[in-house]
mmCIF file with all atom_site columns, C-alpha atoms in Angstrom:
data_model
loop_
_atom_site.group_PDB
_atom_site.id
_atom_site.type_symbol
_atom_site.label_atom_id
_atom_site.label_alt_id
_atom_site.label_comp_id
_atom_site.label_asym_id
_atom_site.label_entity_id
_atom_site.label_seq_id
_atom_site.pdbx_PDB_ins_code
_atom_site.Cartn_x
_atom_site.Cartn_y
_atom_site.Cartn_z
_atom_site.occupancy
_atom_site.B_iso_or_equiv
_atom_site.pdbx_formal_charge
_atom_site.auth_seq_id
_atom_site.auth_comp_id
_atom_site.auth_asym_id
_atom_site.auth_atom_id
_atom_site.pdbx_PDB_model_num
ATOM 1  C CA . MET A 1 1  ? 49.430 10.076 10.541  1.00 0.00 ? 23 MET A CA 1
ATOM 2  C CA . SER A 1 2  ? 47.098 7.960  12.568  1.00 0.00 ? 24 SER A CA 1
ATOM 3  C CA . THR A 1 3  ? 47.197 4.208  12.314  1.00 0.00 ? 25 THR A CA 1
ATOM 4  C CA . SER A 1 4  ? 43.556 3.222  12.486  1.00 0.00 ? 26 SER A CA 1
ATOM 5  C CA . LYS A 1 5  ? 42.094 0.017  11.167  1.00 0.00 ? 27 LYS A CA 1
ATOM 6  C CA . ASN A 1 6  ? 39.763 0.126  8.220   1.00 0.00 ? 28 ASN A CA 1
ATOM 7  C CA . GLU A 1 7  ? 36.592 -0.644 10.129  1.00 0.00 ? 29 GLU A CA 1
ATOM 8  C CA . LEU A 1 8  ? 33.102 -0.631 8.722   1.00 0.00 ? 30 LEU A CA 1
ATOM 9  C CA . PRO A 1 9  ? 30.854 2.052  10.182  1.00 0.00 ? 31 PRO A CA 1
ATOM 10 C CA . PHE A 1 10 ? 28.206 -0.489 11.253  1.00 0.00 ? 32 PHE A CA 1
ATOM 11 C CA . SER A 1 11 ? 28.259 -3.983 12.687  1.00 0.00 ? 33 SER A CA 1
ATOM 12 C CA . SER A 1 12 ? 27.077 -7.003 10.726  1.00 0.00 ? 34 SER A CA 1
ATOM 13 C CA . SER A 1 13 ? 23.728 -7.020 12.546  1.00 0.00 ? 35 SER A CA 1
ATOM 14 C CA . ASN A 1 14 ? 23.127 -3.448 11.361  1.00 0.00 ? 36 ASN A CA 1
ATOM 15 C CA . TYR A 1 15 ? 23.745 -4.473 7.766   1.00 0.00 ? 37 TYR A CA 1
ATOM 16 C CA . VAL A 1 16 ? 21.415 -7.464 8.114   1.00 0.00 ? 38 VAL A CA 1
ATOM 17 C CA . MET A 1 17 ? 18.675 -5.205 9.490   1.00 0.00 ? 39 MET A CA 1
ATOM 18 C CA . MET A 1 18 ? 19.233 -2.787 6.599   1.00 0.00 ? 40 MET A CA 1
ATOM 19 C CA . LEU A 1 19 ? 18.740 -5.629 4.126   1.00 0.00 ? 41 LEU A CA 1
ATOM 20 C CA . VAL A 1 20 ? 15.575 -6.685 5.966   1.00 0.00 ? 42 VAL A CA 1
ATOM 21 C CA . GLY A 1 21 ? 14.310 -3.104 5.782   1.00 0.00 ? 43 GLY A CA 1
ATOM 22 C CA . ILE A 1 22 ? 14.963 -2.936 2.039   1.00 0.00 ? 44 ILE A CA 1
ATOM 23 C CA . ALA A 1 23 ? 13.137 -6.239 1.570   1.00 0.00 ? 45 ALA A CA 1
ATOM 24 C CA . VAL A 1 24 ? 10.122 -4.955 3.542   1.00 0.00 ? 46 VAL A CA 1
ATOM 25 C CA . ILE A 1 25 ? 10.049 -1.727 1.501   1.00 0.00 ? 47 ILE A CA 1
ATOM 26 C CA . LEU A 1 26 ? 10.115 -3.706 -1.747  1.00 0.00 ? 48 LEU A CA 1
ATOM 27 C CA . ALA A 1 27 ? 7.388  -6.010 -0.413  1.00 0.00 ? 49 ALA A CA 1
ATOM 28 C CA . GLY A 1 28 ? 5.225  -2.960 0.322   1.00 0.00 ? 50 GLY A CA 1
ATOM 29 C CA . PHE A 1 29 ? 5.602  -1.698 -3.239  1.00 0.00 ? 51 PHE A CA 1
ATOM 30 C CA . LEU A 1 30 ? 4.893  -5.184 -4.553  1.00 0.00 ? 52 LEU A CA 1
ATOM 31 C CA . ILE A 1 31 ? 1.723  -5.392 -2.451  1.00 0.00 ? 53 ILE A CA 1
ATOM 32 C CA . MET A 1 32 ? 0.555  -2.090 -3.940  1.00 0.00 ? 54 MET A CA 1
ATOM 33 C CA . THR A 1 33 ? 0.889  -3.514 -7.450  1.00 0.00 ? 55 THR A CA 1
ATOM 34 C CA . PHE A 1 34 ? -1.454 -6.414 -6.622  1.00 0.00 ? 56 PHE A CA 1
ATOM 35 C CA . ASP A 1 35 ? -4.416 -4.092 -6.030  1.00 0.00 ? 57 ASP A CA 1
ATOM 36 C CA . GLY A 1 36 ? -7.168 -4.982 -8.493  1.00 0.00 ? 58 GLY A CA 1
ATOM 37 C CA . GLU A 1 37 ? -9.153 -1.765 -8.117  1.00 0.00 ? 59 GLU A CA 1
ATOM 38 C CA . GLU A 1 38 ? -8.986 0.984  -10.694 1.00 0.00 ? 60 GLU A CA 1
ATOM 39 C CA . PHE A 1 39 ? -6.017 3.337  -10.133 1.00 0.00 ? 61 PHE A CA 1
ATOM 40 C CA . GLY A 1 40 ? -5.023 1.364  -7.009  1.00 0.00 ? 62 GLY A CA 1
ATOM 41 C CA . PHE A 1 41 ? -7.866 2.670  -4.859  1.00 0.00 ? 63 PHE A CA 1
ATOM 42 C CA . GLY A 1 42 ? -8.485 -0.638 -3.053  1.00 0.00 ? 64 GLY A CA 1
ATOM 43 C CA . PHE A 1 43 ? -7.347 -1.900 0.339   1.00 0.00 ? 65 PHE A CA 1
ATOM 44 C CA . LEU A 1 44 ? -3.986 -3.137 -0.923  1.00 0.00 ? 66 LEU A CA 1
ATOM 45 C CA . GLY A 1 45 ? -3.094 0.091  -2.716  1.00 0.00 ? 67 GLY A CA 1
ATOM 46 C CA . LEU A 1 46 ? -4.275 2.598  -0.125  1.00 0.00 ? 68 LEU A CA 1
ATOM 47 C CA . THR A 1 47 ? -3.818 0.853  3.215   1.00 0.00 ? 69 THR A CA 1
ATOM 48 C CA . LEU A 1 48 ? -1.745 -2.311 3.416   1.00 0.00 ? 70 LEU A CA 1
ATOM 49 C CA . GLY A 1 49 ? 0.980  -1.474 0.898   1.00 0.00 ? 71 GLY A CA 1
ATOM 50 C CA . PRO A 1 50 ? 1.811  1.965  2.330   1.00 0.00 ? 72 PRO A CA 1
ATOM 51 C CA . LEU A 1 51 ? 1.786  0.624  5.916   1.00 0.00 ? 73 LEU A CA 1
ATOM 52 C CA . VAL A 1 52 ? 4.232  -2.128 4.986   1.00 0.00 ? 74 VAL A CA 1
ATOM 53 C CA . THR A 1 53 ? 6.424  0.400  3.157   1.00 0.00 ? 75 THR A CA 1
ATOM 54 C CA . ILE A 1 54 ? 6.474  2.792  6.128   1.00 0.00 ? 76 ILE A CA 1
ATOM 55 C CA . THR A 1 55 ? 7.354  -0.150 8.389   1.00 0.00 ? 77 THR A CA 1
ATOM 56 C CA . GLY A 1 56 ? 10.315 -0.867 6.122   1.00 0.00 ? 78 GLY A CA 1
ATOM 57 C CA . PHE A 1 57 ? 11.537 2.721  6.438   1.00 0.00 ? 79 PHE A CA 1
ATOM 58 C CA . ILE A 1 58 ? 11.206 2.533  10.237  1.00 0.00 ? 80 ILE A CA 1
ATOM 59 C CA . ILE A 1 59 ? 13.326 -0.636 10.202  1.00 0.00 ? 81 ILE A CA 1
ATOM 60 C CA . GLU A 1 60 ? 15.915 1.198  8.080   1.00 0.00 ? 82 GLU A CA 1
ATOM 61 C CA . PHE A 1 61 ? 16.118 4.139  10.494  1.00 0.00 ? 83 PHE A CA 1
ATOM 62 C CA . TRP A 1 62 ? 16.369 1.770  13.447  1.00 0.00 ? 84 TRP A CA 1
ATOM 63 C CA . ALA A 1 63 ? 19.160 -0.203 11.759  1.00 0.00 ? 85 ALA A CA 1
ATOM 64 C CA . ILE A 1 64 ? 21.139 2.977  11.084  1.00 0.00 ? 86 ILE A CA 1
ATOM 65 C CA . LEU A 1 65 ? 20.711 4.502  14.552  1.00 0.00 ? 87 LEU A CA 1
ATOM 66 C CA . ARG A 1 66 ? 21.235 1.271  16.519  1.00 0.00 ? 88 ARG A CA 1
ATOM 67 C CA . LYS A 1 67 ? 24.559 1.002  18.323  1.00 0.00 ? 89 LYS A CA 1
ATOM 68 C CA . PRO A 1 68 ? 26.515 -2.242 17.969  1.00 0.00 ? 90 PRO A CA 1
ATOM 69 C CA . ALA A 1 69 ? 26.383 -4.536 20.995  1.00 0.00 ? 91 ALA A CA 1
ATOM 70 C CA . ASN A 1 70 ? 30.184 -4.633 21.377  1.00 0.00 ? 92 ASN A CA 1
ATOM 71 C CA . SER A 1 71 ? 30.583 -0.821 21.723  1.00 0.00 ? 93 SER A CA 1
#
Protein backbone atom coordinates (compact mmCIF):
# COMPACT_ATOMS: atom_id res chain seq x y z
CA MET A 1 0.00 0.00 0.00
CA SER A 2 1.21 3.45 -0.82
CA THR A 3 1.46 6.08 1.86
CA SER A 4 0.33 9.23 0.10
CA LYS A 5 -1.06 12.29 1.78
CA ASN A 6 -4.67 13.21 1.25
CA GLU A 7 -4.05 16.20 -0.97
CA LEU A 8 -6.68 18.23 -2.73
CA PRO A 9 -6.53 18.01 -6.52
CA PHE A 10 -6.27 21.81 -6.91
CA SER A 11 -4.52 24.59 -5.05
CA SER A 12 -6.41 27.22 -3.08
CA SER A 13 -6.03 29.76 -5.89
CA ASN A 14 -7.77 27.33 -8.26
CA TYR A 15 -10.70 27.02 -5.87
CA VAL A 16 -10.93 30.80 -5.50
CA MET A 17 -10.99 31.20 -9.29
CA MET A 18 -13.71 28.54 -9.51
CA LEU A 19 -15.82 30.49 -7.03
CA VAL A 20 -15.23 33.68 -9.03
CA GLY A 21 -16.31 31.86 -12.19
CA ILE A 22 -19.51 30.63 -10.54
CA ALA A 23 -20.25 34.16 -9.33
CA VAL A 24 -19.76 35.56 -12.86
CA ILE A 25 -22.03 32.87 -14.34
CA LEU A 26 -24.75 33.69 -11.80
CA ALA A 27 -24.30 37.41 -12.50
CA GLY A 28 -24.82 36.73 -16.21
CA PHE A 29 -28.09 34.91 -15.54
CA LEU A 30 -29.15 37.69 -13.18
CA ILE A 31 -28.42 40.31 -15.85
CA MET A 32 -30.63 38.39 -18.29
CA THR A 33 -33.54 38.58 -15.86
CA PHE A 34 -33.34 42.39 -15.72
CA ASP A 35 -34.22 42.74 -19.42
CA GLY A 36 -37.42 44.75 -19.72
CA GLU A 37 -38.23 43.78 -23.30
CA GLU A 38 -40.85 41.19 -24.11
CA PHE A 39 -39.47 37.62 -23.97
CA GLY A 40 -35.99 38.97 -23.12
CA PHE A 41 -35.27 40.28 -26.61
CA GLY A 42 -33.47 43.43 -25.44
CA PHE A 43 -29.77 44.22 -25.08
CA LEU A 44 -29.49 42.69 -21.61
CA GLY A 45 -31.17 39.42 -22.56
CA LEU A 46 -29.55 38.83 -25.94
CA THR A 47 -26.11 40.41 -25.67
CA LEU A 48 -24.75 41.40 -22.28
CA GLY A 49 -26.11 38.54 -20.17
CA PRO A 50 -24.89 35.74 -22.45
CA LEU A 51 -21.45 37.39 -22.86
CA VAL A 52 -21.04 37.62 -19.09
CA THR A 53 -22.17 34.00 -18.71
CA ILE A 54 -19.71 32.76 -21.35
CA THR A 55 -16.96 34.74 -19.62
CA GLY A 56 -17.80 32.91 -16.41
CA PHE A 57 -17.47 29.54 -18.14
CA ILE A 58 -14.10 30.59 -19.59
CA ILE A 59 -12.94 31.50 -16.08
CA GLU A 60 -14.10 28.07 -14.87
CA PHE A 61 -12.16 26.23 -17.58
CA TRP A 62 -9.08 28.33 -16.89
CA ALA A 63 -9.32 27.64 -13.15
CA ILE A 64 -9.55 23.89 -13.76
CA LEU A 65 -6.72 23.68 -16.31
CA ARG A 66 -4.34 26.06 -14.50
CA LYS A 67 -1.38 24.40 -12.82
CA PRO A 68 -0.56 25.42 -9.24
CA ALA A 69 2.43 27.74 -8.88
CA ASN A 70 4.25 25.38 -6.49
CA SER A 71 4.27 22.39 -8.91
